[in-house]
């Protein structure tokens, strides 16, 4: 049975630290605490006094003044690890935590999870080839020496850095080491931790290298684990659920995130708001609970991206110079059917094909497997189709030997609509206004990854109004764009009413338009 020794690095909120230690050790697990030497002495004394009689808690033998991006964070971790290894011989796993982390599963679940697979859980990706670093320094973290803190000693940090650049004072990575990178929140087996501690005593060259590496807590353990442990025994992921905003700041969780957190495929979450008293109390009780059935849906990341992306409308794909000079052709007509319910638009296109014998193409900019002819590779991926959209459309007109073509677009493709309407060709649009039941919206959430099969009902109930408003917002944006030759049919209208709009859209006689509008089960889900 797994026994976890938690390695807790903290610097504030002594009451929360005491509660966290008591909760996690109450079920037989352990904790080694390093409290930042920069923090208030009375806070440390309070923690030590409160936990003095707890046999499952140990403190790092020496406290280090910690600074973000510095070696001090790794040093503090190593001190706590050494204390834990010596004090808790029965510990099978060592789990890195901060004071802002809380368990989102029970101890029973966590122990069973770790017992099920004999692996180390640590993000460990190639430093140079991965895109883990999004902005800022990359190779310069390694090849130059960093003695100062970029946040608190900015002038000295950059003066030293630029001086080394001018003088060419670069250094080499130790030859037998492949530098890896990943999250500092890991869970390692006892054997791995003992190997690491032994390595730190033998390889002084590697220790010297990492002491002056910038942000070594993202590279030190990640590199050593990969250096010593077979790849088959490493799961390159963190067991701590955390998300970052567009500005690189950790997302904070509050009281109403309880069900969302429990449904994620992680054991802990970071960061929990200090003000989320109700959430902390519920999660605190959860760790000691037994026989809890966790329904894992794991939609947290995609849901966060969806919710934070709403309202951030910009020209992501600005017009390229070669596209500005190209055209589909003055004599051609491109007819665009816009509908969120893709099956409804596809039924309409099928009816158009049958009645008019016009070439129609379904969601070619949304579905990778849309049936398209071989056009020399330009049609191979959604990215290529979108990037070379005008060239693609010209080739389709030529392939079908037609001057009239009907395609489908999702309402979210506003940028594509703007681009096609700015072309010299005649572009028309028919938007299909559908009704959305709660069951359909739930299915939509599943299809786009906003929810999983086991997403809790309270999470879905809070999500449905947001999705409904988002669909309405997409439709409003299309109407606000003021496209010429725009028509709209509605699920709530009669076939006769819709036929008038279809006749204008396709420029066909009313009787043909009525035949299309009367398509069997057109709006059925």
Coordinates of C-alpha atoms in Angstrom, one line a residue, residues 23-481:
X23 CA -5.4 16.7 7.3
X24 CA -2.8 14.9 5.2
X25 CA -1.2 13.0 8.1
X26 CA -4.4 12.1 9.8
X27 CA -4.8 9.1 7.5
X28 CA -1.3 7.8 8.0
X29 CA 0.7 9.8 5.4
X30 CA 3.7 12.0 6.2
X31 CA 4.9 15.5 5.6
X32 CA 8.3 17.3 5.5
X33 CA 8.0 21.1 5.8
X34 CA 10.4 23.8 4.6
X35 CA 9.2 27.2 5.8
X36 CA 11.0 30.0 3.9
X37 CA 13.7 31.7 6.0
X38 CA 12.5 35.1 4.7
X39 CA 9.1 34.6 6.3
X40 CA 8.1 36.0 9.7
X41 CA 9.9 34.0 12.5
X42 CA 6.7 34.0 14.7
X43 CA 4.8 32.2 12.0
X44 CA 7.4 29.4 11.9
X45 CA 7.4 29.2 15.7
X46 CA 3.6 28.8 15.6
X47 CA 3.8 26.0 13.0
X48 CA 6.5 24.1 14.9
X49 CA 4.6 24.4 18.2
X50 CA 1.3 23.2 16.7
X51 CA 2.8 20.2 15.0
X52 CA 5.5 19.3 17.6
X53 CA 3.6 16.3 18.8
X54 CA 2.7 14.9 15.4
X55 CA 5.0 12.0 14.6
X56 CA 4.2 12.1 10.9
X57 CA 5.6 15.6 10.5
X58 CA 9.2 16.6 10.2
X59 CA 10.9 19.9 9.4
X60 CA 13.9 20.6 7.1
X61 CA 17.0 20.7 9.2
X62 CA 17.9 24.1 7.8
X63 CA 15.8 26.9 6.4
X64 CA 16.8 28.6 3.2
X65 CA 15.9 32.1 2.0
X66 CA 13.9 31.3 -1.2
X67 CA 13.5 33.4 -4.3
X68 CA 11.5 32.7 -7.5
X69 CA 13.7 31.4 -10.3
X70 CA 16.7 30.7 -7.9
X71 CA 18.6 27.6 -6.9
X72 CA 17.3 28.2 -3.4
X73 CA 14.0 26.6 -4.2
X74 CA 15.8 23.4 -5.3
X75 CA 18.0 23.5 -2.2
X76 CA 15.0 23.9 0.0
X77 CA 13.3 20.9 -1.7
X78 CA 16.5 18.7 -1.3
X79 CA 16.7 19.6 2.4
X80 CA 13.0 18.6 2.9
X81 CA 13.6 15.4 0.9
X82 CA 16.6 14.4 3.0
X83 CA 14.6 14.9 6.2
X84 CA 11.6 12.9 4.9
X85 CA 13.8 10.0 3.6
X86 CA 15.5 9.8 7.0
X87 CA 12.4 10.2 9.2
X88 CA 9.9 8.1 7.2
X89 CA 11.3 4.7 6.2
X90 CA 7.8 3.4 5.3
X91 CA 7.1 6.2 2.7
X92 CA 6.9 4.8 -0.8
X93 CA 6.3 8.1 -2.7
X94 CA 7.3 11.7 -2.2
X95 CA 4.9 14.3 -3.5
X96 CA 5.9 18.0 -4.0
X97 CA 3.4 20.5 -2.7
X98 CA 3.0 24.2 -2.0
X99 CA 0.9 25.9 0.6
X100 CA -1.7 26.8 -2.0
X101 CA -2.3 23.1 -3.0
X102 CA -5.1 21.0 -1.7
X103 CA -6.2 17.4 -2.3
X104 CA -9.0 16.9 -4.7
X105 CA -9.2 13.1 -4.2
X106 CA -9.4 11.0 -1.1
X107 CA -6.3 9.4 0.4
X108 CA -7.9 6.0 -0.4
X109 CA -8.1 7.0 -4.1
X110 CA -4.6 8.5 -4.1
X111 CA -3.0 5.4 -2.6
X112 CA -4.9 3.1 -5.0
X113 CA -3.8 5.3 -8.0
X114 CA -0.2 5.1 -7.1
X115 CA -0.3 1.4 -6.3
X116 CA -1.8 0.7 -9.7
X117 CA 1.2 1.8 -11.7
X118 CA 4.9 1.7 -10.5
X119 CA 6.0 4.9 -12.1
X120 CA 7.4 8.4 -11.4
X121 CA 5.0 11.2 -12.2
X122 CA 7.0 14.2 -13.5
X123 CA 6.8 16.4 -16.5
X124 CA 10.1 15.8 -18.3
X125 CA 10.4 17.2 -21.9
X126 CA 13.4 17.9 -24.0
X127 CA 14.6 21.4 -23.1
X128 CA 15.6 22.4 -26.6
X129 CA 13.0 20.6 -28.8
X130 CA 9.8 21.0 -26.8
X131 CA 7.8 24.2 -26.7
X132 CA 7.3 24.1 -23.0
X133 CA 8.9 27.6 -22.6
X134 CA 6.4 30.0 -24.3
X135 CA 8.2 33.3 -23.7
X136 CA 11.4 34.7 -22.3
X137 CA 14.8 33.1 -22.0
X138 CA 15.4 29.6 -23.3
X139 CA 18.9 28.5 -24.1
X140 CA 20.3 31.5 -22.2
X141 CA 19.0 29.9 -19.0
X142 CA 21.7 27.3 -19.4
X143 CA 24.7 28.7 -21.2
X144 CA 25.1 31.8 -19.0
X145 CA 25.5 31.9 -15.2
X146 CA 22.8 33.6 -13.2
X147 CA 23.7 34.7 -9.7
X148 CA 21.0 37.4 -9.1
X149 CA 17.3 37.3 -8.8
X150 CA 15.5 38.8 -11.9
X151 CA 12.5 40.0 -9.8
X152 CA 14.3 41.5 -6.8
X153 CA 17.7 42.4 -8.4
X154 CA 16.7 43.2 -11.9
X155 CA 19.5 45.7 -12.7
X156 CA 22.2 43.3 -11.4
X157 CA 20.5 40.3 -13.1
X158 CA 20.6 41.9 -16.6
X159 CA 23.9 43.7 -16.1
X160 CA 25.5 40.3 -15.4
X161 CA 23.7 38.6 -18.2
X162 CA 24.6 41.3 -20.9
X163 CA 28.2 41.4 -19.7
X164 CA 28.6 37.7 -20.2
X165 CA 27.0 38.0 -23.7
X166 CA 29.4 40.8 -24.7
X167 CA 32.5 38.8 -23.4
X168 CA 31.3 35.5 -24.8
X169 CA 31.4 33.9 -21.4
X170 CA 29.2 30.9 -22.2
X171 CA 29.5 27.5 -20.6
X172 CA 28.7 23.9 -21.6
X173 CA 26.1 21.6 -20.2
X174 CA 27.7 18.5 -18.5
X175 CA 28.4 16.1 -21.4
X176 CA 26.4 13.1 -20.1
X177 CA 23.3 15.2 -19.2
X178 CA 20.4 15.9 -21.4
X179 CA 18.5 18.9 -19.9
X180 CA 14.8 18.3 -19.5
X181 CA 12.1 20.7 -18.5
X182 CA 8.6 20.6 -16.9
X183 CA 6.4 21.5 -14.0
X184 CA 8.0 21.6 -10.5
X185 CA 5.0 19.7 -9.1
X186 CA 5.9 16.0 -9.1
X187 CA 5.5 12.7 -7.4
X188 CA 8.5 10.4 -7.2
X189 CA 9.0 6.9 -5.9
X190 CA 11.3 6.3 -2.9
X191 CA 14.0 4.5 -5.0
X192 CA 14.1 7.5 -7.4
X193 CA 14.5 10.0 -4.6
X194 CA 17.3 8.0 -3.0
X195 CA 19.1 7.9 -6.4
X196 CA 18.7 11.7 -6.7
X197 CA 20.1 12.4 -3.2
X198 CA 23.0 10.0 -3.9
X199 CA 23.6 11.7 -7.2
X200 CA 23.8 15.2 -5.6
X201 CA 26.6 13.9 -3.3
X202 CA 28.6 12.4 -6.1
X203 CA 28.2 14.8 -9.1
X204 CA 29.5 18.1 -7.9
X205 CA 29.9 19.3 -11.5
X206 CA 26.2 18.9 -12.2
X207 CA 25.3 20.6 -8.9
X208 CA 27.6 23.6 -9.8
X209 CA 25.9 23.8 -13.2
X210 CA 22.4 23.9 -11.8
X211 CA 23.2 26.3 -9.0
X212 CA 23.6 29.2 -11.5
X213 CA 20.9 28.0 -14.0
X214 CA 17.9 30.3 -14.2
X215 CA 14.7 28.7 -12.9
X216 CA 16.3 25.4 -12.0
X217 CA 13.2 24.0 -10.2
X218 CA 11.8 23.5 -13.8
X219 CA 14.9 21.6 -14.9
X220 CA 16.8 20.0 -12.0
X221 CA 14.6 17.1 -10.9
X222 CA 13.2 16.8 -14.5
X223 CA 16.7 16.2 -15.8
X224 CA 17.9 13.9 -13.1
X225 CA 14.9 11.6 -13.2
X226 CA 15.2 11.2 -16.9
X227 CA 19.0 10.6 -16.5
X228 CA 18.5 7.8 -14.0
X229 CA 15.1 6.2 -14.5
X230 CA 14.1 4.1 -17.6
X231 CA 11.6 6.0 -19.8
X232 CA 9.0 3.2 -19.4
X233 CA 8.9 4.0 -15.7
X234 CA 8.2 7.7 -16.2
X235 CA 4.8 9.2 -16.7
X236 CA 5.5 12.7 -18.1
X237 CA 2.7 14.5 -16.4
X238 CA 1.9 16.2 -13.1
X239 CA -0.6 14.9 -10.6
X240 CA -1.4 18.5 -9.5
X241 CA -4.1 20.2 -11.5
X242 CA -3.1 23.7 -12.4
X243 CA -3.8 26.1 -15.2
X244 CA -2.2 29.4 -16.3
X245 CA -3.8 32.5 -17.7
X246 CA -2.6 34.2 -20.9
X247 CA -0.3 36.3 -18.7
X248 CA 1.5 33.3 -17.2
X249 CA -0.3 33.6 -13.8
X250 CA -1.7 30.6 -12.1
X251 CA -5.5 30.3 -12.2
X252 CA -7.1 30.5 -8.7
X253 CA -10.0 28.3 -7.7
X254 CA -12.9 29.4 -5.6
X255 CA -15.9 27.9 -3.7
X256 CA -18.0 27.1 -6.8
X257 CA -15.2 25.0 -8.4
X258 CA -15.7 22.0 -6.0
X259 CA -17.4 19.7 -8.5
X260 CA -15.1 20.8 -11.4
X261 CA -12.0 20.0 -9.3
X262 CA -13.2 16.5 -8.2
X263 CA -13.9 15.5 -11.8
X264 CA -10.3 16.2 -13.0
X265 CA -7.8 13.4 -13.5
X266 CA -5.4 14.7 -10.8
X267 CA -4.8 14.1 -7.1
X268 CA -4.2 17.8 -6.0
X269 CA -5.1 21.2 -7.3
X270 CA -3.2 24.6 -7.2
X271 CA -4.0 27.4 -6.4
X272 CA -6.9 27.5 -4.0
X273 CA -7.9 31.0 -3.0
X274 CA -7.2 31.9 0.7
X275 CA -10.8 33.3 0.8
X276 CA -12.4 30.0 -0.5
X277 CA -13.2 28.9 3.1
X278 CA -16.1 26.6 2.0
X279 CA -14.0 25.0 -0.7
X280 CA -11.1 24.4 1.7
X281 CA -13.4 22.9 4.3
X282 CA -15.0 20.5 1.8
X283 CA -11.7 19.4 0.3
X284 CA -10.2 19.0 3.8
X285 CA -13.0 16.5 4.7
X286 CA -12.7 14.7 1.4
X287 CA -9.1 13.5 2.0
X288 CA -10.1 11.3 4.9
X289 CA -13.3 10.1 3.3
X290 CA -13.8 6.4 2.2
X291 CA -15.6 4.7 -0.6
X292 CA -16.0 7.9 -2.6
X293 CA -16.8 7.3 -6.3
X294 CA -15.0 9.9 -8.4
X295 CA -16.5 10.4 -11.9
X296 CA -13.5 11.6 -14.0
X297 CA -14.4 13.8 -17.0
X298 CA -11.2 15.9 -17.2
X299 CA -12.7 18.8 -19.1
X300 CA -11.1 21.5 -16.9
X301 CA -8.5 22.8 -19.4
X302 CA -10.7 23.0 -22.4
X303 CA -13.5 24.5 -20.3
X304 CA -11.1 27.2 -19.1
X305 CA -9.9 28.1 -22.6
X306 CA -13.5 28.3 -23.8
X307 CA -14.7 30.6 -21.0
X308 CA -11.7 32.9 -21.0
X309 CA -11.8 33.1 -24.8
X310 CA -15.3 34.5 -24.9
X311 CA -15.4 38.2 -26.0
X312 CA -11.7 38.3 -27.1
X313 CA -12.5 38.9 -30.7
X314 CA -9.6 40.0 -32.9
X315 CA -8.2 39.5 -36.3
X316 CA -6.2 36.4 -35.7
X317 CA -5.6 35.7 -39.3
X318 CA -4.8 39.1 -40.9
X319 CA -5.0 39.2 -44.7
X320 CA -1.7 38.1 -46.4
X321 CA -0.4 40.1 -49.3
X322 CA -0.8 37.2 -51.7
X323 CA -4.4 36.7 -50.7
X324 CA -5.2 40.4 -51.1
X325 CA -4.2 40.2 -54.7
X326 CA -6.0 36.9 -55.4
X327 CA -9.7 36.5 -56.2
X328 CA -12.1 33.6 -56.7
X329 CA -13.2 35.3 -59.9
X330 CA -15.6 38.1 -60.7
X331 CA -17.9 35.8 -62.6
X332 CA -18.2 33.2 -59.8
X333 CA -20.8 32.9 -57.0
X334 CA -19.9 31.5 -53.6
X335 CA -22.9 30.6 -51.5
X336 CA -22.2 30.0 -47.8
X337 CA -24.6 28.1 -45.5
X338 CA -24.0 29.0 -41.8
X339 CA -25.4 26.8 -39.1
X340 CA -24.2 25.6 -35.6
X341 CA -26.1 22.4 -36.0
X342 CA -24.0 20.8 -38.7
X343 CA -26.4 17.9 -39.4
X344 CA -29.1 20.5 -40.3
X345 CA -26.8 22.3 -42.8
X346 CA -25.7 19.0 -44.3
X347 CA -29.3 18.0 -44.9
X348 CA -30.0 21.3 -46.6
X349 CA -27.0 20.8 -48.8
X350 CA -28.1 17.3 -49.7
X351 CA -31.5 18.7 -50.8
X352 CA -29.8 21.5 -52.8
X353 CA -27.7 18.9 -54.6
X354 CA -30.7 16.8 -55.5
X355 CA -33.0 19.6 -56.6
X356 CA -30.4 21.8 -58.4
X357 CA -27.5 19.5 -59.2
X358 CA -25.2 22.1 -57.8
X359 CA -21.8 21.1 -56.3
X360 CA -21.9 21.4 -52.5
X361 CA -19.1 20.9 -49.9
X362 CA -19.8 20.4 -46.2
X363 CA -17.8 21.9 -43.4
X364 CA -14.4 21.9 -45.2
X365 CA -12.9 24.5 -42.8
X366 CA -14.1 22.7 -39.7
X367 CA -14.0 18.9 -40.3
X368 CA -10.7 17.3 -41.3
X369 CA -12.4 14.4 -43.0
X370 CA -14.6 16.4 -45.3
X371 CA -14.9 14.7 -48.7
X372 CA -12.6 16.7 -51.0
X373 CA -10.8 15.9 -54.2
X374 CA -7.0 15.7 -54.3
X375 CA -5.8 19.2 -55.0
X376 CA -2.1 18.6 -54.6
X377 CA -2.0 18.6 -50.8
X378 CA -3.5 22.0 -50.2
X379 CA -6.7 20.2 -48.9
X380 CA -4.7 17.9 -46.6
X381 CA -5.2 19.7 -43.3
X382 CA -7.5 22.2 -41.8
X383 CA -4.6 24.5 -41.2
X384 CA -3.6 24.4 -44.9
X385 CA -7.2 24.9 -46.0
X386 CA -7.6 28.0 -43.8
X387 CA -4.2 29.5 -44.6
X388 CA -4.7 29.1 -48.4
X389 CA -8.5 29.5 -48.4
X390 CA -8.8 31.6 -51.6
X391 CA -6.5 29.4 -53.5
X392 CA -8.4 26.3 -52.3
X393 CA -11.8 27.8 -53.3
X394 CA -10.5 28.7 -56.8
X395 CA -9.2 25.2 -57.3
X396 CA -12.6 23.7 -56.2
X397 CA -14.4 26.0 -58.7
X398 CA -12.0 24.7 -61.4
X399 CA -12.2 21.1 -60.3
X400 CA -16.0 21.0 -60.5
X401 CA -16.0 23.2 -63.7
X402 CA -18.6 25.5 -62.2
X403 CA -19.2 29.1 -61.5
X404 CA -21.6 28.4 -58.6
X405 CA -20.6 26.5 -55.4
X406 CA -22.2 26.0 -52.0
X407 CA -20.2 25.4 -48.8
X408 CA -20.9 25.2 -45.1
X409 CA -19.3 27.3 -42.4
X410 CA -19.6 27.2 -38.6
X411 CA -20.9 30.5 -37.1
X412 CA -17.5 30.9 -35.3
X413 CA -15.7 31.3 -38.7
X414 CA -16.4 35.0 -38.9
X415 CA -12.9 35.8 -40.2
X416 CA -13.4 33.5 -43.1
X417 CA -16.8 35.1 -43.9
X418 CA -15.2 38.6 -43.9
X419 CA -12.5 37.4 -46.2
X420 CA -14.9 35.7 -48.7
X421 CA -17.3 38.7 -48.7
X422 CA -14.3 41.0 -49.5
X423 CA -13.6 39.1 -52.6
X424 CA -14.5 40.2 -56.1
X425 CA -16.7 37.2 -56.5
X426 CA -20.4 37.4 -55.7
X427 CA -20.8 35.9 -52.2
X428 CA -24.1 35.1 -50.6
X429 CA -24.9 33.8 -47.1
X430 CA -27.8 31.8 -45.7
X431 CA -27.8 31.5 -41.9
X432 CA -30.0 28.7 -40.4
X433 CA -31.5 29.8 -37.1
X434 CA -32.0 26.6 -35.0
X435 CA -33.5 26.0 -31.5
X436 CA -31.2 24.5 -28.9
X437 CA -32.6 22.2 -26.2
X438 CA -30.6 21.5 -23.0
X439 CA -30.0 18.0 -24.3
X440 CA -28.5 19.3 -27.5
X441 CA -26.3 21.8 -25.6
X442 CA -25.0 19.0 -23.3
X443 CA -24.2 16.9 -26.4
X444 CA -22.4 19.9 -27.9
X445 CA -20.4 20.4 -24.7
X446 CA -19.3 16.7 -24.9
X447 CA -18.4 17.0 -28.6
X448 CA -16.2 20.1 -28.2
X449 CA -14.5 18.9 -25.0
X450 CA -16.2 21.3 -22.6
X451 CA -17.6 18.3 -20.7
X452 CA -17.0 14.6 -20.4
X453 CA -19.3 11.6 -19.9
X454 CA -18.8 12.0 -16.1
X455 CA -19.0 15.7 -15.8
X456 CA -21.0 16.4 -12.6
X457 CA -24.6 17.7 -13.1
X458 CA -24.0 21.0 -11.1
X459 CA -21.1 21.8 -13.4
X460 CA -23.2 21.2 -16.5
X461 CA -26.1 23.3 -15.1
X462 CA -23.8 26.3 -14.6
X463 CA -22.2 25.7 -18.0
X464 CA -25.4 25.5 -20.1
X465 CA -26.4 29.2 -19.9
X466 CA -22.9 30.2 -20.9
X467 CA -22.9 27.9 -24.0
X468 CA -26.4 29.1 -25.0
X469 CA -25.3 32.8 -24.7
X470 CA -22.2 32.0 -26.6
X471 CA -24.1 30.5 -29.6
X472 CA -26.4 33.6 -29.6
X473 CA -23.4 35.8 -29.5
X474 CA -21.9 34.1 -32.6
X475 CA -25.1 34.7 -34.5
X476 CA -25.3 38.3 -33.3
X477 CA -21.8 39.0 -34.6
X478 CA -22.7 37.7 -38.1
X479 CA -25.7 40.0 -38.3
X480 CA -23.8 42.9 -36.9
X481 CA -21.2 42.5 -39.6

